[in-house]
Amino acid sequence: QVRLVESGGGLVQAGDSLRLACAASGRALGWYNMGWFRRPPGKEREFVAAINWSGGSTKYADSVNGRFTISGDNAKNTLYLQMNSLKPEDTAVYYCAVRMAYGVALSQNQYDYWGQGTQVTVSS
């Protein structure tokens, strides 16, 4: 069982940066994979980024590639999403998730545990 606690969301202006954090408890994440998803207002949840916790391989959605960076701190058992050059279309509830299987994945049904979500609002 893994519990995920997210933080770092807020209200910012276009061009600003935010760093989201997702602290995991219950089990170490060293051999597993984690991802970030988001649900824009009025839309379905979509993939943002994923990382293999131990190997460091990453994947990004085209919409955030070059602006967002996913990373993990093994000592803190925490996942991060550094978001730079934020745009109004980045406004969404952001969720972190854990995949208890080998390899990064883009589909949300491949993830086993989810955080509660944190709101990111980007004004123009």
PDB file of C-alpha atoms in Angstrom:
ATOM      1  CA  GLN A   1       0.000   0.000   0.000  1.00  0.00           C
ATOM      2  CA  VAL A   2       1.304   3.420  -1.001  1.00  0.00           C
ATOM      3  CA  ARG A   3      -0.045   6.753   0.160  1.00  0.00           C
ATOM      4  CA  LEU A   4       0.700   9.858  -1.891  1.00  0.00           C
ATOM      5  CA  VAL A   5       0.496  13.394  -0.510  1.00  0.00           C
ATOM      6  CA  GLU A   6       0.798  16.254  -2.980  1.00  0.00           C
ATOM      7  CA  SER A   7       1.744  19.881  -2.483  1.00  0.00           C
ATOM      8  CA  GLY A   8       2.944  22.917  -4.401  1.00  0.00           C
ATOM      9  CA  GLY A   9      -0.082  23.947  -6.415  1.00  0.00           C
ATOM     10  CA  GLY A  10      -1.301  27.498  -6.519  1.00  0.00           C
ATOM     11  CA  LEU A  11      -2.299  30.522  -8.544  1.00  0.00           C
ATOM     12  CA  VAL A  12       0.378  32.022 -10.805  1.00  0.00           C
ATOM     13  CA  GLN A  13       0.643  34.191 -13.885  1.00  0.00           C
ATOM     14  CA  ALA A  14       1.640  33.066 -17.355  1.00  0.00           C
ATOM     15  CA  GLY A  15       5.398  32.655 -17.600  1.00  0.00           C
ATOM     16  CA  ASP A  16       5.822  31.828 -13.917  1.00  0.00           C
ATOM     17  CA  SER A  17       7.120  28.581 -12.456  1.00  0.00           C
ATOM     18  CA  LEU A  18       5.854  26.098  -9.892  1.00  0.00           C
ATOM     19  CA  ARG A  19       7.324  22.971  -8.370  1.00  0.00           C
ATOM     20  CA  LEU A  20       4.889  20.262  -7.389  1.00  0.00           C
ATOM     21  CA  ALA A  21       5.862  17.616  -4.861  1.00  0.00           C
ATOM     22  CA  CYS A  22       4.375  14.205  -4.172  1.00  0.00           C
ATOM     23  CA  ALA A  23       5.555  12.550  -0.975  1.00  0.00           C
ATOM     24  CA  ALA A  24       5.103   8.787  -0.858  1.00  0.00           C
ATOM     25  CA  SER A  25       4.728   6.707   2.274  1.00  0.00           C
ATOM     26  CA  GLY A  26       4.069   3.072   3.054  1.00  0.00           C
ATOM     27  CA  ARG A  27       6.620   1.607   0.651  1.00  0.00           C
ATOM     28  CA  ALA A  28       9.865   2.733  -0.906  1.00  0.00           C
ATOM     29  CA  LEU A  29       9.671   3.695  -4.575  1.00  0.00           C
ATOM     30  CA  GLY A  30      13.182   2.718  -5.589  1.00  0.00           C
ATOM     31  CA  TRP A  31      12.218  -0.101  -7.961  1.00  0.00           C
ATOM     32  CA  TYR A  32       8.985   1.319  -9.344  1.00  0.00           C
ATOM     33  CA  ASN A  33       7.662   4.063 -11.620  1.00  0.00           C
ATOM     34  CA  MET A  34       5.773   7.277 -11.036  1.00  0.00           C
ATOM     35  CA  GLY A  35       3.857   9.702 -13.180  1.00  0.00           C
ATOM     36  CA  TRP A  36       2.081  13.023 -13.254  1.00  0.00           C
ATOM     37  CA  PHE A  37      -1.342  13.470 -14.826  1.00  0.00           C
ATOM     38  CA  ARG A  38      -3.643  16.463 -14.988  1.00  0.00           C
ATOM     39  CA  ARG A  39      -7.333  17.179 -15.466  1.00  0.00           C
ATOM     40  CA  PRO A  40      -8.052  20.544 -17.091  1.00  0.00           C
ATOM     41  CA  PRO A  41     -11.434  22.078 -16.271  1.00  0.00           C
ATOM     42  CA  GLY A  42     -14.158  20.396 -18.273  1.00  0.00           C
ATOM     43  CA  LYS A  43     -11.796  17.801 -19.745  1.00  0.00           C
ATOM     44  CA  GLU A  44     -10.607  14.272 -19.058  1.00  0.00           C
ATOM     45  CA  ARG A  45      -7.437  13.485 -17.152  1.00  0.00           C
ATOM     46  CA  GLU A  46      -4.380  13.389 -19.382  1.00  0.00           C
ATOM     47  CA  PHE A  47      -0.784  12.248 -19.192  1.00  0.00           C
ATOM     48  CA  VAL A  48       1.902  14.788 -18.313  1.00  0.00           C
ATOM     49  CA  ALA A  49       5.152  13.001 -17.438  1.00  0.00           C
ATOM     50  CA  ALA A  50       6.518   9.721 -16.098  1.00  0.00           C
ATOM     51  CA  ILE A  51       9.771   8.488 -14.605  1.00  0.00           C
ATOM     52  CA  ASN A  52      11.403   5.204 -13.722  1.00  0.00           C
ATOM     53  CA  TRP A  53      12.321   5.781 -10.090  1.00  0.00           C
ATOM     54  CA  SER A  54      15.546   3.795 -10.019  1.00  0.00           C
ATOM     55  CA  GLY A  55      16.785   4.229 -13.587  1.00  0.00           C
ATOM     56  CA  GLY A  56      15.767   7.813 -14.195  1.00  0.00           C
ATOM     57  CA  SER A  57      14.294   7.325 -17.669  1.00  0.00           C
ATOM     58  CA  THR A  58      11.513   9.800 -18.402  1.00  0.00           C
ATOM     59  CA  LYS A  59       8.659  10.497 -20.812  1.00  0.00           C
ATOM     60  CA  TYR A  60       6.753  13.722 -21.422  1.00  0.00           C
ATOM     61  CA  ALA A  61       3.591  14.766 -23.148  1.00  0.00           C
ATOM     62  CA  ASP A  62       4.268  16.901 -26.211  1.00  0.00           C
ATOM     63  CA  SER A  63       2.359  19.776 -24.631  1.00  0.00           C
ATOM     64  CA  VAL A  64       4.840  20.083 -21.744  1.00  0.00           C
ATOM     65  CA  ASN A  65       8.073  18.762 -23.234  1.00  0.00           C
ATOM     66  CA  GLY A  66      10.838  21.313 -22.793  1.00  0.00           C
ATOM     67  CA  ARG A  67       8.961  23.204 -20.079  1.00  0.00           C
ATOM     68  CA  PHE A  68       8.318  20.578 -17.393  1.00  0.00           C
ATOM     69  CA  THR A  69      10.814  18.288 -15.678  1.00  0.00           C
ATOM     70  CA  ILE A  70       9.934  15.209 -13.656  1.00  0.00           C
ATOM     71  CA  SER A  71      12.385  14.029 -11.014  1.00  0.00           C
ATOM     72  CA  GLY A  72      12.589  12.087  -7.793  1.00  0.00           C
ATOM     73  CA  ASP A  73      14.482  12.301  -4.520  1.00  0.00           C
ATOM     74  CA  ASN A  74      15.162   8.811  -3.227  1.00  0.00           C
ATOM     75  CA  ALA A  75      16.205  10.000   0.226  1.00  0.00           C
ATOM     76  CA  LYS A  76      12.875  11.789   0.687  1.00  0.00           C
ATOM     77  CA  ASN A  77      10.817   9.237  -1.273  1.00  0.00           C
ATOM     78  CA  THR A  78       9.309  12.197  -3.092  1.00  0.00           C
ATOM     79  CA  LEU A  79       8.375  12.878  -6.707  1.00  0.00           C
ATOM     80  CA  TYR A  80       8.638  16.367  -8.194  1.00  0.00           C
ATOM     81  CA  LEU A  81       7.319  18.170 -11.228  1.00  0.00           C
ATOM     82  CA  GLN A  82       9.150  21.380 -12.066  1.00  0.00           C
ATOM     83  CA  MET A  83       6.891  23.493 -14.258  1.00  0.00           C
ATOM     84  CA  ASN A  84       8.429  26.447 -16.089  1.00  0.00           C
ATOM     85  CA  SER A  85       7.007  28.920 -18.594  1.00  0.00           C
ATOM     86  CA  LEU A  86       3.503  28.131 -17.442  1.00  0.00           C
ATOM     87  CA  LYS A  87       0.629  28.851 -19.794  1.00  0.00           C
ATOM     88  CA  PRO A  88      -3.079  29.330 -19.107  1.00  0.00           C
ATOM     89  CA  GLU A  89      -3.718  25.985 -20.802  1.00  0.00           C
ATOM     90  CA  ASP A  90      -1.660  24.337 -18.042  1.00  0.00           C
ATOM     91  CA  THR A  91      -4.472  25.141 -15.616  1.00  0.00           C
ATOM     92  CA  ALA A  92      -5.640  21.831 -14.175  1.00  0.00           C
ATOM     93  CA  VAL A  93      -5.770  19.592 -11.154  1.00  0.00           C
ATOM     94  CA  TYR A  94      -2.460  17.735 -11.117  1.00  0.00           C
ATOM     95  CA  TYR A  95      -2.210  14.174  -9.819  1.00  0.00           C
ATOM     96  CA  CYS A  96       0.777  11.989  -9.034  1.00  0.00           C
ATOM     97  CA  ALA A  97       0.573   8.237  -9.399  1.00  0.00           C
ATOM     98  CA  VAL A  98       2.630   5.113  -8.738  1.00  0.00           C
ATOM     99  CA  ARG A  99       2.980   2.229 -11.163  1.00  0.00           C
ATOM    100  CA  MET A 100       3.988  -0.987  -9.411  1.00  0.00           C
ATOM    101  CA  ALA A 101       5.442  -2.611 -12.511  1.00  0.00           C
ATOM    102  CA  TYR A 102       8.496  -2.395 -14.714  1.00  0.00           C
ATOM    103  CA  GLY A 103       8.737   0.449 -17.192  1.00  0.00           C
ATOM    104  CA  VAL A 104       7.237   3.902 -17.514  1.00  0.00           C
ATOM    105  CA  ALA A 105       3.698   4.142 -18.864  1.00  0.00           C
ATOM    106  CA  LEU A 106       1.486   6.791 -20.445  1.00  0.00           C
ATOM    107  CA  SER A 107      -1.946   5.335 -19.698  1.00  0.00           C
ATOM    108  CA  GLN A 108      -3.571   6.095 -16.368  1.00  0.00           C
ATOM    109  CA  ASN A 109      -4.992   2.581 -16.086  1.00  0.00           C
ATOM    110  CA  GLN A 110      -1.428   1.298 -15.785  1.00  0.00           C
ATOM    111  CA  TYR A 111      -0.972   3.070 -12.444  1.00  0.00           C
ATOM    112  CA  ASP A 112      -1.890   1.537  -9.109  1.00  0.00           C
ATOM    113  CA  TYR A 113      -1.977   4.399  -6.586  1.00  0.00           C
ATOM    114  CA  TRP A 114      -3.036   8.022  -6.912  1.00  0.00           C
ATOM    115  CA  GLY A 115      -2.698  11.200  -4.931  1.00  0.00           C
ATOM    116  CA  GLN A 116      -5.572  13.521  -4.104  1.00  0.00           C
ATOM    117  CA  GLY A 117      -4.614  16.125  -6.688  1.00  0.00           C
ATOM    118  CA  THR A 118      -3.424  19.700  -6.353  1.00  0.00           C
ATOM    119  CA  GLN A 119      -4.854  22.689  -8.191  1.00  0.00           C
ATOM    120  CA  VAL A 120      -2.664  24.718 -10.538  1.00  0.00           C
ATOM    121  CA  THR A 121      -4.203  27.872 -11.976  1.00  0.00           C
ATOM    122  CA  VAL A 122      -2.338  30.001 -14.512  1.00  0.00           C
ATOM    123  CA  SER A 123      -3.754  33.412 -15.341  1.00  0.00           C
ATOM    124  CA  SER A 124      -2.982  35.283 -18.539  1.00  0.00           C
TER     125      SER A 124
END
